[in-house]
Short mmCIF file of C-alpha atoms in Angstrom, two decimals:
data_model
loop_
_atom_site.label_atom_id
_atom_site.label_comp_id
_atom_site.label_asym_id
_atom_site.label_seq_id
_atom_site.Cartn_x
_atom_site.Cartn_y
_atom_site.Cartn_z
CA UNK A 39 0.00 0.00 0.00
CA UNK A 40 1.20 3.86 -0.69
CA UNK A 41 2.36 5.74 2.21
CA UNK A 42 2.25 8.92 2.83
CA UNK A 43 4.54 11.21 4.76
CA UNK A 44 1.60 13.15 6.38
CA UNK A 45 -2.16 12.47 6.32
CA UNK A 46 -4.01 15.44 7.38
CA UNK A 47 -7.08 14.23 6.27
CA UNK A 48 -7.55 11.49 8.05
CA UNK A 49 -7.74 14.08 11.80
CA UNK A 50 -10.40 15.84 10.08
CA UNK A 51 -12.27 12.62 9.63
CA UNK A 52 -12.14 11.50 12.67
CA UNK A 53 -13.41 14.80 14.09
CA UNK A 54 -15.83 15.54 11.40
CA UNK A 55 -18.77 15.90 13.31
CA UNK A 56 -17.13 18.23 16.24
CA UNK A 57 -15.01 19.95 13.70
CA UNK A 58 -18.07 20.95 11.36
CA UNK A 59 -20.62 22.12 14.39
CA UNK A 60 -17.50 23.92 15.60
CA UNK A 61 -17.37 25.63 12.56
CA UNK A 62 -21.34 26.03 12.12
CA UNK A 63 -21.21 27.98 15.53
CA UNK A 64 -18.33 30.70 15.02
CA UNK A 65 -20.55 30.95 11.58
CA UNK A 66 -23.54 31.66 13.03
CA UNK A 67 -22.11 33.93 16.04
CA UNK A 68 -21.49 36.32 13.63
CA UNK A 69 -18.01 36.95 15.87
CA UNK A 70 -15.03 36.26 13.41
CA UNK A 71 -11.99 38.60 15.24
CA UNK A 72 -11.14 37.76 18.50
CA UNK A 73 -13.96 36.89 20.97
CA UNK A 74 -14.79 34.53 23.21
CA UNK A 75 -13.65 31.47 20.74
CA UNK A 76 -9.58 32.82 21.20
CA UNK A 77 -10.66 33.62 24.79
CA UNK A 78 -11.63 29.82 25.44
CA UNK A 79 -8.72 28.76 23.56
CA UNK A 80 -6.38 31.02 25.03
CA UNK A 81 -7.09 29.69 28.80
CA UNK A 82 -7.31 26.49 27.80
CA UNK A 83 -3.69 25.93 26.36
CA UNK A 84 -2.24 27.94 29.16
CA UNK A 85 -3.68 25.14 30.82
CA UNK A 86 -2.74 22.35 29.26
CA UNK A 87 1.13 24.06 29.21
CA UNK A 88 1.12 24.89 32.78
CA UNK A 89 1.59 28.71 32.04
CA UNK A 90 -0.32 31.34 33.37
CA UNK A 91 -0.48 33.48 30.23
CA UNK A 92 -1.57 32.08 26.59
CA UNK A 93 -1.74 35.20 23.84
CA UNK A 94 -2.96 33.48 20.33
CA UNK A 95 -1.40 35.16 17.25
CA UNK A 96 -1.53 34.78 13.53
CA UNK A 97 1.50 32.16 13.29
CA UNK A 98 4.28 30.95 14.41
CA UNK A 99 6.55 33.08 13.11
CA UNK A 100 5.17 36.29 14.22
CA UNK A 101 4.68 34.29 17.89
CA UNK A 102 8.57 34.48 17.64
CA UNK A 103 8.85 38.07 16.01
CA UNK A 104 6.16 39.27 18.81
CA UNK A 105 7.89 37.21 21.79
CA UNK A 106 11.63 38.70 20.72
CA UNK A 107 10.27 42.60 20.92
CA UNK A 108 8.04 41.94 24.16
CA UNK A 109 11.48 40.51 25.72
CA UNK A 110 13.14 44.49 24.31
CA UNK A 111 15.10 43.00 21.38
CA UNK A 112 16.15 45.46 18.52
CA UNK A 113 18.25 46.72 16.30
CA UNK A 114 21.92 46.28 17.41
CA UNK A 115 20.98 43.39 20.20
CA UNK A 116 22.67 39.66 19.06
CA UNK A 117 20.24 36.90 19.38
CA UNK A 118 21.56 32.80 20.30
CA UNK A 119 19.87 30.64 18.03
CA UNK A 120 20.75 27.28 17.03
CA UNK A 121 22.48 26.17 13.90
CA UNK A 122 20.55 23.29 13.18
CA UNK A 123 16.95 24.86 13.22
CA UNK A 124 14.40 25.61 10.56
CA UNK A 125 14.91 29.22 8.83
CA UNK A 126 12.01 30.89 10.61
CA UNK A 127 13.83 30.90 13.95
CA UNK A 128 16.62 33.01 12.63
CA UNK A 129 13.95 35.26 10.67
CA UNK A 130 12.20 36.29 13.63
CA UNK A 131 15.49 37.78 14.99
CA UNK A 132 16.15 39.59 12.14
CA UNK A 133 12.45 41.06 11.76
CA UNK A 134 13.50 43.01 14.78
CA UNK A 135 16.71 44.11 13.38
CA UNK A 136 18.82 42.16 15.93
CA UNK A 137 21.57 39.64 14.66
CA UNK A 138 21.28 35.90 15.17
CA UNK A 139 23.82 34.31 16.76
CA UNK A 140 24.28 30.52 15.78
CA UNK A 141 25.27 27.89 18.07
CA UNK A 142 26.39 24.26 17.35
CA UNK A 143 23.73 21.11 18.24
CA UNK A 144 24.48 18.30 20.67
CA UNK A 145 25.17 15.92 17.86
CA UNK A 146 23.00 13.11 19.58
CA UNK A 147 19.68 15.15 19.73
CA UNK A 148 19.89 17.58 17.42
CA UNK A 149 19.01 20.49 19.87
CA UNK A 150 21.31 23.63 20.55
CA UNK A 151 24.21 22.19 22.63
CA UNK A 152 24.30 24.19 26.44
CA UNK A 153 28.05 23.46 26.70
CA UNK A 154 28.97 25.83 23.73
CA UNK A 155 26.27 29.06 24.51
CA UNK A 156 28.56 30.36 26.97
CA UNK A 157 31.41 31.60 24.50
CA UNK A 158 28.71 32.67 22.13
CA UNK A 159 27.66 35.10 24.34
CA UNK A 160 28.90 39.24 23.97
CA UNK A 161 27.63 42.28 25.62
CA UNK A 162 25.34 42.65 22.80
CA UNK A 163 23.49 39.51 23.73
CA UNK A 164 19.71 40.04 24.64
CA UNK A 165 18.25 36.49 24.16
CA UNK A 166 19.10 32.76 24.12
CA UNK A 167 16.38 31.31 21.85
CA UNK A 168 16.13 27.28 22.11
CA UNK A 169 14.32 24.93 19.55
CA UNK A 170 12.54 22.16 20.65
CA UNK A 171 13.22 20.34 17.40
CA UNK A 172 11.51 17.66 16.02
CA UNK A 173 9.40 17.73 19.17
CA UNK A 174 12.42 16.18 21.47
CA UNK A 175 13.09 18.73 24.41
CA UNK A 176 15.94 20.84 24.53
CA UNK A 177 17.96 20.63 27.74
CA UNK A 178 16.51 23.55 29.26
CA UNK A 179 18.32 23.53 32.92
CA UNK A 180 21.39 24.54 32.01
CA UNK A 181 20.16 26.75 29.33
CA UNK A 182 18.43 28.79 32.35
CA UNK A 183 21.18 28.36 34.33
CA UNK A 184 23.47 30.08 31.77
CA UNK A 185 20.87 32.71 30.90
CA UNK A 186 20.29 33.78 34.66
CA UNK A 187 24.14 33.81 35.16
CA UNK A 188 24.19 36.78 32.23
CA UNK A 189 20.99 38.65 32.69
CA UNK A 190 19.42 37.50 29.10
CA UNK A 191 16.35 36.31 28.83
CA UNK A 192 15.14 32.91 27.65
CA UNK A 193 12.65 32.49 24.46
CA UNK A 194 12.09 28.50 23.36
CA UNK A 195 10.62 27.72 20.04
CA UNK A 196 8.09 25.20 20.63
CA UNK A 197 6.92 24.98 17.01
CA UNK A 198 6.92 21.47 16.81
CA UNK A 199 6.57 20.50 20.63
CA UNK A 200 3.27 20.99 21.85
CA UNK A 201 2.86 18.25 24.63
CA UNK A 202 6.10 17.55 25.17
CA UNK A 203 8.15 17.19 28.73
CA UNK A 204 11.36 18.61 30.30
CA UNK A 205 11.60 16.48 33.09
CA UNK A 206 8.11 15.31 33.65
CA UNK A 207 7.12 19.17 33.17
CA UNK A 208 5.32 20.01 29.98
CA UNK A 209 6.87 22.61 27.79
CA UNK A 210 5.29 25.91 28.05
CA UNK A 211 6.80 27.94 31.23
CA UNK A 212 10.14 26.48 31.48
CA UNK A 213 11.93 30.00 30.25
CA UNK A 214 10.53 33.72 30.18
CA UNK A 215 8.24 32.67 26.78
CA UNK A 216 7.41 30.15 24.78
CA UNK A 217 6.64 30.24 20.86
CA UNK A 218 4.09 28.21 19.22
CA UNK A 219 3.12 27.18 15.71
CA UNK A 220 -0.61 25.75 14.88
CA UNK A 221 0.38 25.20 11.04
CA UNK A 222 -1.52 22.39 9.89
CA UNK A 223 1.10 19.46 10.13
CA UNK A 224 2.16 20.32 13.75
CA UNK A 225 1.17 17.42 16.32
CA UNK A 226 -1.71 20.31 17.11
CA UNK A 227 -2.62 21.77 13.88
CA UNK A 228 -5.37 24.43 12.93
CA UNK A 229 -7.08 23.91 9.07
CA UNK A 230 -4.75 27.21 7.85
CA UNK A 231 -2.10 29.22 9.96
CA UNK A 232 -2.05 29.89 14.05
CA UNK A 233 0.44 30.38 16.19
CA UNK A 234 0.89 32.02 19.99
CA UNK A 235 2.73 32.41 23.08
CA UNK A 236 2.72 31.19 26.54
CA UNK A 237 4.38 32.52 29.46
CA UNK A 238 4.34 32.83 32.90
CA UNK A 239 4.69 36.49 33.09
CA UNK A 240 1.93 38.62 32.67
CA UNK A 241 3.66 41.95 31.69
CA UNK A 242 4.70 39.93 28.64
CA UNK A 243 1.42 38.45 27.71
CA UNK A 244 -0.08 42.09 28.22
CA UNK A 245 2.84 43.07 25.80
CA UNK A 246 2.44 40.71 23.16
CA UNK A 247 -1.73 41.40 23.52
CA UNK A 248 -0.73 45.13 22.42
CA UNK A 249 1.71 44.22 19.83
CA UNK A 250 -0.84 41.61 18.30
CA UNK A 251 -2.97 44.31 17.91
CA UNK A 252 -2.27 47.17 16.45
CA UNK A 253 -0.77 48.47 19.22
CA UNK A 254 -3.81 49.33 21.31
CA UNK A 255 -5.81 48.21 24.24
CA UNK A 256 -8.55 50.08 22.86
CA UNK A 257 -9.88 50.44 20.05
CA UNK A 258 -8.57 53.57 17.98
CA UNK A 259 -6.03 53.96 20.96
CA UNK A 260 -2.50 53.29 19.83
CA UNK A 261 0.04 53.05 22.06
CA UNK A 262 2.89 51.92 20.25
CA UNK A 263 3.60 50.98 16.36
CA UNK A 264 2.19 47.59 16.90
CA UNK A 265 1.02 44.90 13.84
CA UNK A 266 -1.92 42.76 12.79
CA UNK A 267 -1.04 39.41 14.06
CA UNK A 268 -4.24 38.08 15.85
CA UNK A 269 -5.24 34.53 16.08
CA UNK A 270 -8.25 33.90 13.88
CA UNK A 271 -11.54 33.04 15.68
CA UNK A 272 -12.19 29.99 13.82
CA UNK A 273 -8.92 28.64 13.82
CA UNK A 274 -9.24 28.52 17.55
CA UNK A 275 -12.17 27.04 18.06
CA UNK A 276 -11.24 24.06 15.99
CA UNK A 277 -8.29 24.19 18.13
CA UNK A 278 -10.09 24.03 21.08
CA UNK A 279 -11.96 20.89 19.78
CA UNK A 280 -8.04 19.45 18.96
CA UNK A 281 -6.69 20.19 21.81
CA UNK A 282 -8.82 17.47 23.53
CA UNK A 283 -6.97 14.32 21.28
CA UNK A 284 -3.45 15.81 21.46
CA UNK A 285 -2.66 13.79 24.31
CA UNK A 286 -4.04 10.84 22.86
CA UNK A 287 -2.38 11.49 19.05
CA UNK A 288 1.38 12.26 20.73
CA UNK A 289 0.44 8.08 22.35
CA UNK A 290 0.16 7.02 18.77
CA UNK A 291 2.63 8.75 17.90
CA UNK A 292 5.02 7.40 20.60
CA UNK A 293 3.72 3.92 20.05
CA UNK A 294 5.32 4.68 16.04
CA UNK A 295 8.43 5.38 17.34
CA UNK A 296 8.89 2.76 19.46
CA UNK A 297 7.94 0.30 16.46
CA UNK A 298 10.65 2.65 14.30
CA UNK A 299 13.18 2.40 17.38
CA UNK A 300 12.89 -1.42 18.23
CA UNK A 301 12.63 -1.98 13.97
CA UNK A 302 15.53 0.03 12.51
CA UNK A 303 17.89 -0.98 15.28
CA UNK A 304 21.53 -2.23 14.16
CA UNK A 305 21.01 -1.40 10.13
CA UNK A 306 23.35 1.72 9.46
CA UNK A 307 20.65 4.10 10.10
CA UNK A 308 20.94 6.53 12.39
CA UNK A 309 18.42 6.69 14.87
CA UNK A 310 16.89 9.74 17.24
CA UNK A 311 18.57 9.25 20.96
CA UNK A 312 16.17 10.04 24.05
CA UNK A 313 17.91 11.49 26.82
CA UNK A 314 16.58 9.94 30.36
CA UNK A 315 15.08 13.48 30.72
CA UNK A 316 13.29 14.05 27.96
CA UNK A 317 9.37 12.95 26.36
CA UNK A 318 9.21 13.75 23.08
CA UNK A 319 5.70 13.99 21.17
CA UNK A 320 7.69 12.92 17.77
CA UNK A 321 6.17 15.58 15.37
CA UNK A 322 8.74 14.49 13.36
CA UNK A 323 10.86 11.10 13.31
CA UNK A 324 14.37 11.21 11.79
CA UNK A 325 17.23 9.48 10.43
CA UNK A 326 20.56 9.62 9.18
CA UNK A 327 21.51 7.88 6.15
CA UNK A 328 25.35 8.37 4.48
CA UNK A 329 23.58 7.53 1.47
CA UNK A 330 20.32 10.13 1.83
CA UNK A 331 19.30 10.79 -1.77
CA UNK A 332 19.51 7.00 -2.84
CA UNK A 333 18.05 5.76 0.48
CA UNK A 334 15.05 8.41 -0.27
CA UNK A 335 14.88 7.25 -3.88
CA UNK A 336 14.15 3.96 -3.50
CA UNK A 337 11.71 4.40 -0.52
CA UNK A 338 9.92 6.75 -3.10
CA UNK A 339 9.98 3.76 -5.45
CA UNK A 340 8.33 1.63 -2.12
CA UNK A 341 5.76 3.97 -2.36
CA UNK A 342 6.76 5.59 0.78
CA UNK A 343 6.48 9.32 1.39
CA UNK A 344 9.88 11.42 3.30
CA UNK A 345 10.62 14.88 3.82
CA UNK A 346 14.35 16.35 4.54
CA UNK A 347 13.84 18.14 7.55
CA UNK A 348 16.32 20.33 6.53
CA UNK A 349 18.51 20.07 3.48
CA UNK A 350 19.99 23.71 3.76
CA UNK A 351 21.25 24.92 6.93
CA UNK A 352 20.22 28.66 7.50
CA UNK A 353 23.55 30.10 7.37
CA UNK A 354 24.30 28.96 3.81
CA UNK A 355 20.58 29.90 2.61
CA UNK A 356 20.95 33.11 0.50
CA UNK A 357 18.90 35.34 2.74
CA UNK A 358 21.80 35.04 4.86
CA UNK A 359 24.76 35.29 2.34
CA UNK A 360 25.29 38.88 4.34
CA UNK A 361 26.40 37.11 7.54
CA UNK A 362 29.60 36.12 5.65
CA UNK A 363 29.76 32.69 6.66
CA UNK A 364 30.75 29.71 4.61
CA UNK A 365 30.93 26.00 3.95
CA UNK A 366 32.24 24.22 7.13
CA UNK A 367 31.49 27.32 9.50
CA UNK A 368 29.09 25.17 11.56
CA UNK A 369 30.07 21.56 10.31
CA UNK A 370 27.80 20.20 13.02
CA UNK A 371 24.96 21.66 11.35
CA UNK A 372 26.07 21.16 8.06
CA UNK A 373 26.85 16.93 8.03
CA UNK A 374 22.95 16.99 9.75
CA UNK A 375 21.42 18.81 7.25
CA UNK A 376 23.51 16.32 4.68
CA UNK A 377 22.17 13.18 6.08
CA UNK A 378 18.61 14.16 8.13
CA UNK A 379 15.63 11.65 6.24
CA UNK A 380 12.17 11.98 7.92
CA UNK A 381 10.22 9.30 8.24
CA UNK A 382 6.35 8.93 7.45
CA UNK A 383 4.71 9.98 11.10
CA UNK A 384 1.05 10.47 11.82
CA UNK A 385 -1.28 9.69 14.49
CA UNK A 386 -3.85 7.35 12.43
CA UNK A 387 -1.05 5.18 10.90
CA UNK A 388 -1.74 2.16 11.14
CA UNK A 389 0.67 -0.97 12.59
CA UNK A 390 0.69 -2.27 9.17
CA UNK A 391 2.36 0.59 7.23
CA UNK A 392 4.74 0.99 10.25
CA UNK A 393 5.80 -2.39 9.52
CA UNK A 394 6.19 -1.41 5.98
CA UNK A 395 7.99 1.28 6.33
CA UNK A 396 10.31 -0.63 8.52
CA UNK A 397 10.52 -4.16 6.36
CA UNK A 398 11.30 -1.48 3.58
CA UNK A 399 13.94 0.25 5.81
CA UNK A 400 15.64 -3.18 6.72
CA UNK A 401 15.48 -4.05 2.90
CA UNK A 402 17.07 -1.00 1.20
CA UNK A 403 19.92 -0.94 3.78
CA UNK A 404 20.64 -4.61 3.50
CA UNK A 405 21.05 -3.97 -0.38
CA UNK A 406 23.21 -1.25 0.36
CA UNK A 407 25.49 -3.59 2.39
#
């Protein structure tokens, strides 16, 4: 049978009937900006994150451009972001005219490595920005620990995290903010784009409600040059109704894994490491192949869908030729980016076309041998 990388059909189907009454209502309230819909779904996340603040915006990236200039970042402040991350972290930084500063991963989880922010960090520094990649925790204690020692504040990017747990705490309070992305292929996914914020301090959350907004508290008041950036209505009441499964879509997911893990053991692939601290919600599972592009090929030819979560670092992307770094500046970064296969992962896939995927796996590298 053909496998796809991503079904997002197959959520919708099995929410049809909550998903179109949701849909029905916000129609009928005749309430499509704001309202009580983001209301709901703003208390409701904080909840499930154990933060005290949740501020819904209009996606992730501007979540991480709104986050940056509530924590005071402009132009002329440096930024720590990691080298291995997708594009949109490092955009955000320069939206507010600050410079992103990348750091090397921790080889074995892909996440910004603690050990080398120290001697990234200048006088210049405002922020040390964390990416919970491929929805595996960073190691956020001695990120804090680091940050607190300097004075600089703490933003995570929880794009593709939401559920997830540092130490048996969820992801959402951990530093001084938390980003969020609702694009439709995260573990929690709105039908278009959706992002927000969650923190634990309400002088940000009041910040980033301004900022969302046009700058004002009230209407045709304008306190500062702020944006349009607000979390559509319907989009969040469809994520309210989602919001009740995630738990029980990051089990399926982890049940995948474990079937990928326990499968693709002892082949040549390179498979994701789980430090004793960390639950990951697998938004995305990964592997490193020596061979990528004829690996992919010839899972394409199984009729198996992959993705390259990333093949192009940000620092050798054009829109970043002005930083002046090349080849080999981050070759941590750089050999991931080389070798990084994703693997199909959604929550309705079914033990079958795991054990496809992984028969096909075992197959392809054993011809390769």
């Amino acid at each position: 049978m053909k496998i796809p990388f991503l079904d997002l059909h197959a959520p919708y189907l099995e929410l049809r009937g909550e998903i179109d009454s949701t849909i029905k209502r916000v129609l009928e309230s005749g309430w499509y900006i704001l309202g009580e819909e983001v209301d709901t779904f703003e208390r409701e996340y904080a909840a499930y994150c154990e933060a005290n603040h949740c501020v819904g915006v209009a996606n992730g990236l501007d979540a991480l451009h709104l986050a940056l200039l509530a924590l005071g970042v402009s132009s002329g402040d440096e930024v720590i972001v990691p080298s291995n991350t997708y594009i949109a972290t490092w955009l955000a930084v320069s939206q507010c005219g600050a410079t992103p500063i990348p750091v090397e991963p921790n080889e074995e989880t892909y996440n910004i490595d603690p050990a080398r922010i120290e001697t990234a960090i200048t006088e210049r520094t405002k922020v040390i920005l964390p990416v919970h990649l491929y929805g595996q925790p960073a190691d956020m204690d001695p990120i804090l620990e680091i940050a607190r020692k300097h004075g600089i504040k703490v933003l995570e990017d929880g794009a593709q995290a939401h559920g997830a747990r540092y130490k048996g705490k969820r992801l959402g309070g951990h530093g001084d903010v938390v980003a969020w992305s609702f694009y439709p292929g995260k573990n929690l996914g709105a039908i278009g784009d959706g992002g927000a914020i969650t923190t634990n301090d309400p002088e940000i959350a009041d910040r980033i409600r301004v900022l969302r907004n046009y700058g004002s508290r009230v209407k045709y008041v304008n306190d500062v040059r702020g944006f349009n950036s607000r979390l559509d209505t319907l989009q969040a009441a469809i994520l309210c109704v989602k919001l009740q499964y995630l738990d029980r879509w990051n089990d399926a997911r982890r049940k995948i894994a474990e079937q990928y893990i326990t499968g693709l053991k002892d082949i040549g692939l390179t498979i994701p490491f789980i430090p004793d601290w960390a639950e990951p919600v697998w938004h995305l599972f990964v592997v490193r192949s020596k061979m990528r592009e004829k690996f992919q090929q010839q899972l394409n030819q199984a009729d198996i869908g992959t993705l390259i979560h990333y093949p192009i670092p940000p620092h050798l992307q054009g829109a970043y030729a002005d930083l002046g770094f090349g080849k080999s500046a981050f070759p941590i970064a750089e050999r991931i980016h080389e070798e990084v296969l994703s693997l199909p992962m959604f929550p309705n896939m079914t033990l079958a076309q795991t054990k496809q995927v992984v028969v096909a796996c075992r197959r392809i590298q054993g011809m390769a041998e």
